[in-house]
Amino acid sequence: MQKTYDDLSQIDSILKKGGVMLCPTNTIWGLSCDAYNKSAVDRIFQIKERDPTKKLIILVNSIEQLKECVESIHPRIETLLEFCNRPLTVIYPASPNLPAYLSTEINTVGIRVTKNQLLIDIIENLGHPLVSTSANKQGVPFPKNFNEIAPAIIKDVDYTCYAQRNIKNAGRPSLIIRYNEEGELIFLR
């Protein structure tokens, strides 16, 4: 019988030691690590051969955890997060509550409240957010399913969520939005 859920204690141990994991999100397969471990974040950039000025998305497990990461959330954004069915990454002003290396050169961060139960549980066990990015080399199309992930990516990570490999996710990245002071939404992707 095939195992349907990955070992959370093993994942937690690997992430706390600075490991990088390959796992499905509610959008596409991604590379993730502890957002508070700079060497792990740097490894993701190395694995992807990604320009470090292109920052990673921060994943939180709830709106409550999001509120711990940013200084304020516009009420319209909070309502949108509650009711939007499509995965949604919101660009916020950088906050002293997050490590500076996660913010862009224009002092912003992209944060998504995940609805993937495995990631919710991993973040809960870890006690703080993850970073995430698509499981591909920079410039190569992102994988829509596990079978499209390059063997080199799988080889370079410390943990692969094999029990989740047949999970059907959205197969497309999240919407990315930001908002202005008036609460007007600007769709970036």
XYZ file of C-alpha atoms in Angstrom:
189
model
C 0.000 0.000 0.000
C 1.377 3.407 -0.997
C 2.026 5.887 1.789
C -0.119 8.987 1.256
C 1.558 11.417 3.649
C 5.174 12.269 4.264
C 6.980 11.967 7.600
C 6.486 15.365 9.252
C 9.052 14.765 11.990
C 11.704 13.867 9.399
C 10.849 16.952 7.319
C 10.967 19.146 10.440
C 14.377 17.771 11.409
C 15.774 18.319 7.906
C 14.438 21.879 7.681
C 15.769 22.796 11.137
C 19.229 21.625 10.003
C 19.107 23.928 6.966
C 17.795 21.416 4.457
C 15.897 22.078 1.250
C 12.820 20.059 0.330
C 10.954 19.376 -2.884
C 7.199 19.320 -2.377
C 3.892 20.108 -4.015
C 2.179 23.346 -3.153
C -1.373 24.297 -3.983
C 0.033 25.735 -7.219
C 3.038 23.832 -8.608
C 5.904 21.673 -7.320
C 8.360 23.801 -5.416
C 11.645 24.041 -3.581
C 11.155 25.141 0.022
C 13.199 25.721 3.154
C 13.112 27.497 6.509
C 12.683 31.209 5.745
C 14.822 32.048 8.792
C 17.841 30.023 7.652
C 19.889 32.158 5.256
C 22.222 29.350 4.198
C 19.214 27.198 3.241
C 17.716 30.104 1.277
C 21.079 30.582 -0.473
C 21.088 26.870 -1.380
C 17.761 27.248 -3.164
C 19.309 29.982 -5.319
C 22.243 27.653 -6.073
C 20.005 24.688 -6.920
C 17.893 26.828 -9.269
C 20.900 28.743 -10.630
C 18.715 31.760 -9.923
C 19.680 35.404 -9.769
C 19.590 36.257 -6.032
C 17.941 39.603 -6.776
C 14.831 37.625 -7.827
C 13.408 36.930 -4.395
C 11.417 33.942 -3.201
C 7.808 33.739 -2.066
C 7.237 33.388 1.672
C 4.649 30.781 2.684
C 2.648 31.135 5.887
C 0.031 28.738 7.235
C -2.643 31.239 8.289
C -3.733 34.851 8.221
C -2.707 34.996 11.890
C 0.854 34.007 10.971
C 0.791 36.524 8.119
C -0.057 39.256 10.642
C 3.093 38.307 12.582
C 5.189 38.816 9.435
C 3.940 42.185 8.188
C 3.246 45.464 9.915
C -0.276 45.824 8.550
C -2.766 44.211 6.203
C -5.267 46.362 4.387
C -8.804 45.158 5.299
C -9.586 44.561 1.610
C -6.602 42.242 1.340
C -7.634 40.307 4.432
C -11.131 39.846 2.993
C -9.683 38.765 -0.342
C -7.423 36.230 1.379
C -10.385 34.790 3.262
C -12.552 34.279 0.193
C -10.250 33.879 -2.822
C -10.212 30.284 -4.051
C -7.193 30.735 -6.306
C -3.727 30.782 -4.709
C -2.808 34.406 -4.126
C 0.575 35.959 -3.378
C 0.415 39.499 -2.039
C 3.296 41.966 -2.181
C 3.695 43.798 1.145
C 6.139 46.433 2.369
C 9.135 44.746 4.001
C 8.857 44.405 7.751
C 11.411 44.154 10.553
C 9.544 40.971 11.543
C 11.195 39.125 8.630
C 14.893 38.707 7.804
C 16.156 41.511 5.542
C 17.578 39.010 3.017
C 13.997 38.021 2.100
C 13.055 41.519 0.909
C 13.616 42.980 -2.535
C 15.800 45.960 -3.304
C 12.634 48.100 -3.192
C 11.841 46.767 0.303
C 8.926 44.466 -0.459
C 8.142 40.805 0.222
C 5.745 38.411 -1.484
C 3.720 36.282 0.936
C 1.132 33.576 0.278
C -1.153 31.920 2.808
C -0.914 28.300 1.686
C -3.955 26.072 1.567
C -1.901 22.913 1.027
C -2.441 20.775 4.143
C 1.048 19.244 4.071
C 2.649 22.700 3.990
C 0.293 23.982 6.695
C 1.434 21.105 8.927
C 5.130 21.583 8.067
C 4.959 25.311 8.862
C 3.084 24.565 12.099
C 5.782 22.089 13.183
C 8.613 24.420 12.174
C 7.011 27.338 14.000
C 7.569 29.939 11.307
C 7.304 30.515 7.539
C 8.941 28.726 4.654
C 10.228 30.226 1.433
C 9.206 28.642 -1.830
C 9.907 28.833 -5.533
C 9.186 26.643 -8.529
C 11.212 23.424 -8.833
C 13.155 24.294 -11.971
C 16.363 25.940 -13.094
C 16.069 29.634 -13.891
C 14.863 30.116 -17.464
C 13.411 26.605 -17.772
C 9.611 26.163 -17.726
C 8.236 25.209 -14.309
C 7.128 21.578 -13.846
C 3.368 21.041 -13.873
C 3.702 17.679 -12.108
C 6.314 15.571 -10.338
C 7.343 13.695 -13.500
C 8.424 16.948 -15.164
C 10.964 17.811 -12.438
C 14.548 17.574 -13.687
C 16.551 14.742 -12.055
C 19.273 17.270 -11.133
C 16.767 19.185 -8.982
C 15.666 15.989 -7.204
C 19.301 15.003 -6.617
C 20.211 18.369 -5.086
C 17.513 18.517 -2.386
C 17.614 16.964 1.077
C 14.045 15.670 1.095
C 11.524 14.875 -1.633
C 7.857 14.448 -0.772
C 7.544 11.195 -2.718
C 4.298 10.256 -0.979
C 2.775 13.345 -2.607
C 4.103 12.742 -6.126
C 0.713 11.765 -7.588
C -1.090 14.760 -6.095
C -2.778 16.893 -8.728
C -2.153 20.546 -8.002
C -3.197 23.611 -9.966
C -0.273 23.297 -12.375
C 0.081 27.054 -12.599
C 1.675 29.688 -10.399
C -0.287 31.860 -7.992
C -1.772 35.215 -8.819
C 0.511 37.998 -7.615
C -1.019 41.273 -6.502
C -0.061 44.385 -4.629
C -2.193 47.203 -3.349
C -1.835 50.921 -2.889
C -2.756 53.028 0.126
C -6.336 53.352 -1.114
C -6.634 49.574 -1.188
C -6.764 49.370 -4.979
C -5.481 46.040 -6.229
C -2.829 45.885 -8.911
C -2.474 42.480 -10.588
C 1.145 41.671 -11.420
C 0.603 38.080 -12.654
